[in-house]
Amino acid sequence: MNKVILLKKRPVGRPALSDFEFTSDAIPDPMTGNVLLKTLYVSVDPYLRGRMNDSKSYVQSFEIGKPIQSGIIAQVIDSRHPEFRKEDFVSGNLEWKEYQVTDGKGLMKVDSKVSPLSSYLGILGMTGLTAYLGLTETGVPKAGETLVVSGAAGAVGSVVGQVGKIMGCKVVGITGTDEKAELLKSKFKFDHSINYKTTDNLKEAIRNACPDGVDIYFDNVGGEISDAVLSNINKYARLPVCGAISQYNDIKTPLGPRLQPILLTKSATMRGFIVSDFSAKFPAATKQLAAWLKEGKLTYAETIVYGFDNLPQAFIDLFDGKNAGKMIVKT
């Protein structure tokens, strides 16, 4: 039988295991023009939380009683499609099923000889593209500037910091444990790191780490961390807004500082972005990331959870910061 994970009900606040339902069906047979895929690696990402709400957004909400979807690396088990052969590895936005049939649309072949398969969900996938294009297109870094990254030890943040260093920036990362703070400096070569959970005065800690002020703030978390960074921005600062994980489970809209006076007096630009905004630049960006990875200028971290049945818990664990780098489930 073929295991499937459905959205049972829409979460209220923090997601719970009871919001998911396990079911099973028969392993399907592919018809002409289709391929049968076996799921190997599944990406769990914070943005999936937004898709669990019944609200209008940049991507369609998940339907109750239907499978969750996310980035997946799969192997072709049987093919009736001219472009795919048995044993090919592919990536795509697929359903949380152990086996599934698709018509091949949206699938991209990946090569395990070039890079580990899981990396195509991270540094060479949407994660890397989000970091690279979000920073370069929206943050527009210049050598000598100071870049601050929140959620810095996560999948996107850890790449943003490294790209900033390659481009000549001073990079400061904000994270939630001493272990992650050390990882930012030792593995990802950030200049400074701050554990916001053990810092009494975050505004002051950022000011001390950024004596020349903050030129670019790559925001992955929102909330009070971002409030503290905003109090330290320079004139003409750029503020790419990639995510707001600290607020995804809020039931009520939180009240924070009024941003208009800060943006006005600093002539600053705050811009939200979705990586698909830059889809025309995906090929060039992927080529650049792959080159830096091969040259040793980029590295990455993964938190691998084993077992298809552990997918919902791995997703929930994102909101406790239990991942270093990309959170991936190996089925």
PDB file of N, CA and C in Angstrom, residues 40-73:
ATOM      1  N   LEU A  40      11.902  10.097  -2.314  1.00  0.00           N
ATOM      2  CA  LEU A  40      13.153   9.824  -1.614  1.00  0.00           C
ATOM      3  C   LEU A  40      13.435  10.866  -0.529  1.00  0.00           C
ATOM      4  N   TYR A  41      13.321  12.139  -0.870  1.00  0.00           N
ATOM      5  CA  TYR A  41      13.581  13.235   0.062  1.00  0.00           C
ATOM      6  C   TYR A  41      12.444  14.251  -0.045  1.00  0.00           C
ATOM      7  N   VAL A  42      12.026  14.767   1.122  1.00  0.00           N
ATOM      8  CA  VAL A  42      10.931  15.736   1.158  1.00  0.00           C
ATOM      9  C   VAL A  42      11.403  16.988   1.901  1.00  0.00           C
ATOM     10  N   SER A  43      11.142  18.139   1.318  1.00  0.00           N
ATOM     11  CA  SER A  43      11.461  19.412   1.953  1.00  0.00           C
ATOM     12  C   SER A  43      10.298  19.859   2.830  1.00  0.00           C
ATOM     13  N   VAL A  44      10.606  20.233   4.074  1.00  0.00           N
ATOM     14  CA  VAL A  44       9.604  20.877   4.919  1.00  0.00           C
ATOM     15  C   VAL A  44      10.049  22.327   5.116  1.00  0.00           C
ATOM     16  N   ASP A  45       9.123  23.255   4.909  1.00  0.00           N
ATOM     17  CA  ASP A  45       9.456  24.672   4.857  1.00  0.00           C
ATOM     18  C   ASP A  45       8.445  25.496   5.637  1.00  0.00           C
ATOM     19  N   PRO A  46       8.882  26.589   6.268  1.00  0.00           N
ATOM     20  CA  PRO A  46       7.951  27.423   7.031  1.00  0.00           C
ATOM     21  C   PRO A  46       6.775  27.951   6.221  1.00  0.00           C
ATOM     22  N   TYR A  47       6.984  28.246   4.923  1.00  0.00           N
ATOM     23  CA  TYR A  47       5.904  28.847   4.141  1.00  0.00           C
ATOM     24  C   TYR A  47       4.695  27.914   4.003  1.00  0.00           C
ATOM     25  N   LEU A  48       4.901  26.622   4.233  1.00  0.00           N
ATOM     26  CA  LEU A  48       3.776  25.683   4.159  1.00  0.00           C
ATOM     27  C   LEU A  48       2.701  26.018   5.188  1.00  0.00           C
ATOM     28  N   ARG A  49       3.104  26.654   6.284  1.00  0.00           N
ATOM     29  CA  ARG A  49       2.130  27.032   7.313  1.00  0.00           C
ATOM     30  C   ARG A  49       1.076  27.980   6.738  1.00  0.00           C
ATOM     31  N   GLY A  50       1.504  28.922   5.903  1.00  0.00           N
ATOM     32  CA  GLY A  50       0.560  29.848   5.296  1.00  0.00           C
ATOM     33  C   GLY A  50      -0.428  29.160   4.370  1.00  0.00           C
ATOM     34  N   ARG A  51       0.019  28.106   3.712  1.00  0.00           N
ATOM     35  CA  ARG A  51      -0.855  27.373   2.797  1.00  0.00           C
ATOM     36  C   ARG A  51      -1.900  26.546   3.540  1.00  0.00           C
ATOM     37  N   MET A  52      -1.720  26.390   4.828  1.00  0.00           N
ATOM     38  CA  MET A  52      -2.696  25.654   5.628  1.00  0.00           C
ATOM     39  C   MET A  52      -3.876  26.532   6.053  1.00  0.00           C
ATOM     40  N   ASN A  53      -3.734  27.844   5.870  1.00  0.00           N
ATOM     41  CA  ASN A  53      -4.826  28.764   6.172  1.00  0.00           C
ATOM     42  C   ASN A  53      -5.760  28.883   4.983  1.00  0.00           C
ATOM     43  N   ASP A  54      -6.991  29.202   5.247  1.00  0.00           N
ATOM     44  CA  ASP A  54      -7.958  29.450   4.172  1.00  0.00           C
ATOM     45  C   ASP A  54      -7.985  30.949   3.896  1.00  0.00           C
ATOM     46  N   SER A  55      -6.946  31.423   3.238  1.00  0.00           N
ATOM     47  CA  SER A  55      -6.824  32.851   2.973  1.00  0.00           C
ATOM     48  C   SER A  55      -6.126  33.067   1.644  1.00  0.00           C
ATOM     49  N   LYS A  56      -6.404  34.184   1.032  1.00  0.00           N
ATOM     50  CA  LYS A  56      -5.812  34.513  -0.254  1.00  0.00           C
ATOM     51  C   LYS A  56      -4.352  34.884  -0.069  1.00  0.00           C
ATOM     52  N   SER A  57      -3.496  34.296  -0.877  1.00  0.00           N
ATOM     53  CA  SER A  57      -2.072  34.576  -0.786  1.00  0.00           C
ATOM     54  C   SER A  57      -1.460  34.415  -2.168  1.00  0.00           C
ATOM     55  N   TYR A  58      -0.118  34.392  -2.203  1.00  0.00           N
ATOM     56  CA  TYR A  58       0.570  34.271  -3.480  1.00  0.00           C
ATOM     57  C   TYR A  58       0.551  32.851  -4.014  1.00  0.00           C
ATOM     58  N   VAL A  59       0.095  31.907  -3.200  1.00  0.00           N
ATOM     59  CA  VAL A  59       0.007  30.515  -3.620  1.00  0.00           C
ATOM     60  C   VAL A  59      -1.279  29.934  -3.056  1.00  0.00           C
ATOM     61  N   GLN A  60      -1.857  28.990  -3.770  1.00  0.00           N
ATOM     62  CA  GLN A  60      -3.149  28.432  -3.395  1.00  0.00           C
ATOM     63  C   GLN A  60      -3.075  27.687  -2.062  1.00  0.00           C
ATOM     64  N   SER A  61      -4.119  27.827  -1.249  1.00  0.00           N
ATOM     65  CA  SER A  61      -4.191  27.133   0.031  1.00  0.00           C
ATOM     66  C   SER A  61      -4.351  25.631  -0.186  1.00  0.00           C
ATOM     67  N   PHE A  62      -3.829  24.855   0.767  1.00  0.00           N
ATOM     68  CA  PHE A  62      -4.093  23.421   0.761  1.00  0.00           C
ATOM     69  C   PHE A  62      -5.581  23.184   1.021  1.00  0.00           C
ATOM     70  N   GLU A  63      -6.104  22.112   0.451  1.00  0.00           N
ATOM     71  CA  GLU A  63      -7.500  21.755   0.666  1.00  0.00           C
ATOM     72  C   GLU A  63      -7.612  20.710   1.767  1.00  0.00           C
ATOM     73  N   ILE A  64      -8.640  20.851   2.589  1.00  0.00           N
ATOM     74  CA  ILE A  64      -8.899  19.866   3.629  1.00  0.00           C
ATOM     75  C   ILE A  64      -9.159  18.506   2.977  1.00  0.00           C
ATOM     76  N   GLY A  65      -8.547  17.469   3.519  1.00  0.00           N
ATOM     77  CA  GLY A  65      -8.741  16.124   2.998  1.00  0.00           C
ATOM     78  C   GLY A  65      -7.916  15.804   1.775  1.00  0.00           C
ATOM     79  N   LYS A  66      -7.026  16.726   1.385  1.00  0.00           N
ATOM     80  CA  LYS A  66      -6.150  16.504   0.228  1.00  0.00           C
ATOM     81  C   LYS A  66      -4.695  16.455   0.702  1.00  0.00           C
ATOM     82  N   PRO A  67      -3.795  15.837  -0.080  1.00  0.00           N
ATOM     83  CA  PRO A  67      -2.399  15.719   0.343  1.00  0.00           C
ATOM     84  C   PRO A  67      -1.693  17.068   0.447  1.00  0.00           C
ATOM     85  N   ILE A  68      -0.791  17.164   1.428  1.00  0.00           N
ATOM     86  CA  ILE A  68       0.148  18.273   1.507  1.00  0.00           C
ATOM     87  C   ILE A  68       1.104  18.169   0.315  1.00  0.00           C
ATOM     88  N   GLN A  69       1.647  19.294  -0.114  1.00  0.00           N
ATOM     89  CA  GLN A  69       2.616  19.317  -1.208  1.00  0.00           C
ATOM     90  C   GLN A  69       3.840  20.121  -0.792  1.00  0.00           C
ATOM     91  N   SER A  70       4.995  19.724  -1.277  1.00  0.00           N
ATOM     92  CA  SER A  70       6.218  20.509  -1.086  1.00  0.00           C
ATOM     93  C   SER A  70       7.272  20.013  -2.064  1.00  0.00           C
ATOM     94  N   GLY A  71       8.463  20.581  -1.965  1.00  0.00           N
ATOM     95  CA  GLY A  71       9.548  20.136  -2.825  1.00  0.00           C
ATOM     96  C   GLY A  71       9.964  18.715  -2.490  1.00  0.00           C
ATOM     97  N   ILE A  72      10.129  17.907  -3.518  1.00  0.00           N
ATOM     98  CA  ILE A  72      10.444  16.486  -3.327  1.00  0.00           C
ATOM     99  C   ILE A  72      11.480  16.037  -4.362  1.00  0.00           C
ATOM    100  N   ILE A  73      12.410  15.200  -3.915  1.00  0.00           N
ATOM    101  CA  ILE A  73      13.294  14.467  -4.822  1.00  0.00           C
ATOM    102  C   ILE A  73      12.754  13.042  -4.913  1.00  0.00           C
TER     103      ILE A  73
END
